[in-house]
C-alpha positions as semicolon CSV with decimal commas, in nm:
position;residue;x (nm);y (nm);z (nm)
1;X;-1,755;-0,819;1,387
2;X;-1,656;-0,548;1,637
3;X;-1,379;-0,317;1,526
4;X;-1,144;-0,152;1,773
5;X;-1,067;0,210;1,685
6;X;-0,714;0,348;1,708
7;X;-0,584;0,696;1,635
8;X;-0,409;0,742;1,302
9;X;-0,154;0,772;1,171
10;X;-0,006;0,476;1,355
11;X;0,350;0,537;1,472
12;X;0,591;0,282;1,613
13;X;0,773;0,441;1,911
14;X;1,080;0,219;1,869
15;X;1,145;0,278;1,498
16;X;0,946;0,597;1,420
17;X;0,784;0,410;1,129
18;X;0,437;0,538;1,035
19;X;0,129;0,389;0,869
20;X;-0,167;0,580;0,726
21;X;-0,435;0,319;0,652
22;X;-0,761;0,387;0,471
23;X;-0,937;0,058;0,438
24;X;-1,082;-0,257;0,577
25;X;-0,864;-0,564;0,606
26;X;-1,091;-0,860;0,664
27;X;-0,834;-1,135;0,657
28;X;-0,476;-1,223;0,578
29;X;-0,470;-1,536;0,366
30;X;-0,752;-1,740;0,523
31;X;-0,716;-1,599;0,876
32;X;-0,976;-1,346;0,989
33;X;-0,833;-1,035;1,152
34;X;-0,926;-0,998;1,518
35;X;-0,893;-0,653;1,673
36;X;-0,793;-0,344;1,480
37;X;-0,708;-0,417;1,117
38;X;-0,476;-0,115;1,077
39;X;-0,270;-0,222;1,380
40;X;-0,248;-0,578;1,249
41;X;-0,129;-0,456;0,908
42;X;0,122;-0,220;1,071
43;X;0,265;-0,494;1,294
44;X;0,314;-0,720;0,991
45;X;0,475;-0,443;0,785
46;X;0,718;-0,368;1,068
47;X;0,822;-0,732;1,082
48;X;0,880;-0,736;0,704
49;X;1,115;-0,437;0,700
50;X;1,494;-0,432;0,724
51;X;1,700;-0,278;1,002
52;X;1,954;-0,081;0,795
53;X;1,874;0,188;0,533
54;X;2,211;0,134;0,362
55;X;2,196;-0,243;0,312
56;X;2,296;-0,399;-0,019
57;X;2,061;-0,330;-0,309
58;X;1,967;-0,697;-0,359
59;X;1,872;-0,721;0,011
60;X;1,658;-0,405;-0,016
61;X;1,482;-0,543;-0,324
62;X;1,416;-0,871;-0,145
63;X;1,260;-0,681;0,146
64;X;1,056;-0,461;-0,090
65;X;0,919;-0,779;-0,243
66;X;0,841;-0,919;0,105
67;X;0,630;-0,611;0,184
68;X;0,443;-0,640;-0,146
69;X;0,388;-1,014;-0,099
70;X;0,247;-0,950;0,250
71;X;0,009;-0,678;0,124
72;X;-0,105;-0,904;-0,161
73;X;-0,231;-1,152;0,102
74;X;-0,464;-0,891;0,259
75;X;-0,834;-0,926;0,168
76;X;-1,040;-0,611;0,162
77;X;-1,043;-0,262;0,014
78;X;-0,752;-0,038;0,114
79;X;-0,517;0,246;0,034
80;X;-0,209;0,311;0,243
81;X;0,110;0,506;0,295
82;X;0,380;0,332;0,499
83;X;0,700;0,507;0,603
84;X;0,954;0,245;0,706
85;X;1,196;0,454;0,913
86;X;1,444;0,168;0,958
87;X;1,477;0,132;0,583
88;X;1,431;0,498;0,496
89;X;1,157;0,412;0,245
90;X;0,803;0,522;0,171
91;X;0,558;0,264;0,033
92;X;0,213;0,352;-0,095
93;X;-0,062;0,199;-0,301
94;X;-0,412;0,065;-0,330
95;X;-0,563;-0,281;-0,327
96;X;-0,563;-0,462;-0,661
97;X;-0,911;-0,348;-0,751
98;X;-0,852;0,016;-0,648
99;X;-1,149;0,035;-0,412
100;X;-1,010;0,318;-0,195
101;X;-0,896;0,655;-0,321
102;X;-0,529;0,749;-0,320
103;X;-0,412;1,051;-0,517
104;X;-0,068;1,178;-0,613
105;X;0,063;1,504;-0,749
106;X;0,411;1,630;-0,827
107;X;0,445;2,003;-0,762
108;X;0,704;2,200;-0,958
109;X;0,955;2,177;-0,672
110;X;1,013;1,804;-0,739
111;X;0,825;1,677;-0,432
112;X;0,557;1,410;-0,443
113;X;0,237;1,468;-0,246
114;X;0,015;1,168;-0,169
115;X;-0,332;1,203;-0,018
116;X;-0,676;1,041;-0,015
117;X;-0,829;1,379;-0,113
118;X;-0,713;1,667;-0,333
119;X;-0,551;1,937;-0,124
120;X;-0,415;2,275;-0,217
121;X;-0,530;2,554;-0,445
122;X;-0,535;2,347;-0,767
123;X;-0,685;2,007;-0,830
124;X;-0,585;1,979;-1,197
125;X;-0,252;1,802;-1,139
126;X;-0,386;1,529;-0,908
127;X;-0,421;1,174;-1,040
128;X;-0,528;0,844;-0,884
129;X;-0,242;0,617;-0,791
130;X;-0,275;0,311;-1,015
131;X;-0,388;-0,010;-0,846
132;X;-0,120;-0,208;-1,032
133;X;0,119;-0,266;-0,743
134;X;0,297;-0,094;-0,457
135;X;0,505;0,216;-0,516
136;X;0,825;0,276;-0,320
137;X;1,061;0,569;-0,277
138;X;1,395;0,492;-0,113
139;X;1,484;0,818;0,060
140;X;1,850;0,715;0,103
141;X;1,881;0,719;-0,278
142;X;1,776;1,081;-0,324
143;X;2,034;1,309;-0,479
144;X;2,033;1,650;-0,644
145;X;2,064;1,477;-0,981
146;X;1,781;1,227;-0,945
147;X;1,543;1,381;-0,688
148;X;1,262;1,153;-0,572
149;X;1,253;0,833;-0,775
150;X;0,943;0,615;-0,754
151;X;0,960;0,245;-0,826
152;X;0,653;0,030;-0,889
153;X;0,654;-0,327;-0,767
154;X;0,377;-0,519;-0,942
155;X;0,129;-0,724;-0,745
156;X;0,218;-1,094;-0,765
157;X;-0,026;-1,308;-0,960
158;X;-0,264;-1,504;-0,739
159;X;-0,555;-1,737;-0,800
160;X;-0,779;-1,534;-0,564
161;X;-0,747;-1,220;-0,774
162;X;-0,836;-1,406;-1,093
163;X;-1,136;-1,567;-0,922
164;X;-1,260;-1,228;-0,794
165;X;-1,217;-1,054;-1,128
166;X;-1,379;-1,346;-1,314
167;X;-1,687;-1,336;-1,089
168;X;-1,714;-0,958;-1,136
169;X;-1,685;-0,991;-1,515
170;X;-1,947;-1,266;-1,527
171;X;-2,191;-1,051;-1,326
172;X;-2,135;-0,753;-1,555
173;X;-2,176;-0,964;-1,868
174;X;-2,477;-1,158;-1,732
175;X;-2,654;-0,956;-1,463
176;X;-2,917;-1,140;-1,262
177;X;-3,269;-1,094;-1,404
178;X;-3,398;-0,935;-1,081
179;X;-3,147;-0,645;-1,095
180;X;-3,294;-0,333;-1,257
181;X;-3,093;-0,210;-1,554
């Protein structure tokens, strides 16, 4: 399969939304991705997002869930950071098995720094972002009292994930005889 390279981060000129994609998306549901996988993911994320950063909370939560549901349908290893400028939200996370690195640190000034590699003078405060869902920060909700508040949206349960994990566990428990130990 030929991959088309595009410069990153991807930025949408109409909304100023941005995607940093570290991964390989092979398919969405059962449809193979043709062309550049990062661009395909970005286009789908842009369609999932709302138009107004100050919409009602239940509408924002519904759209957060739509983004997570879309990402849960992506097959392949990935880590990402998606700034949805229309919504004023930052989404980040890793695929369910955590196959790509994504690190987070919280400096003393209350910021959150997210990167695929440790940066800065100290590496002791960096930790892997858990692969247990998608994390979101709604920038419109920031105040002096609360600062940056992260919310985790768990991956939805799917049969494919259970099948993949079951196969991996079976191979670990019963490795083929021709594999050196």
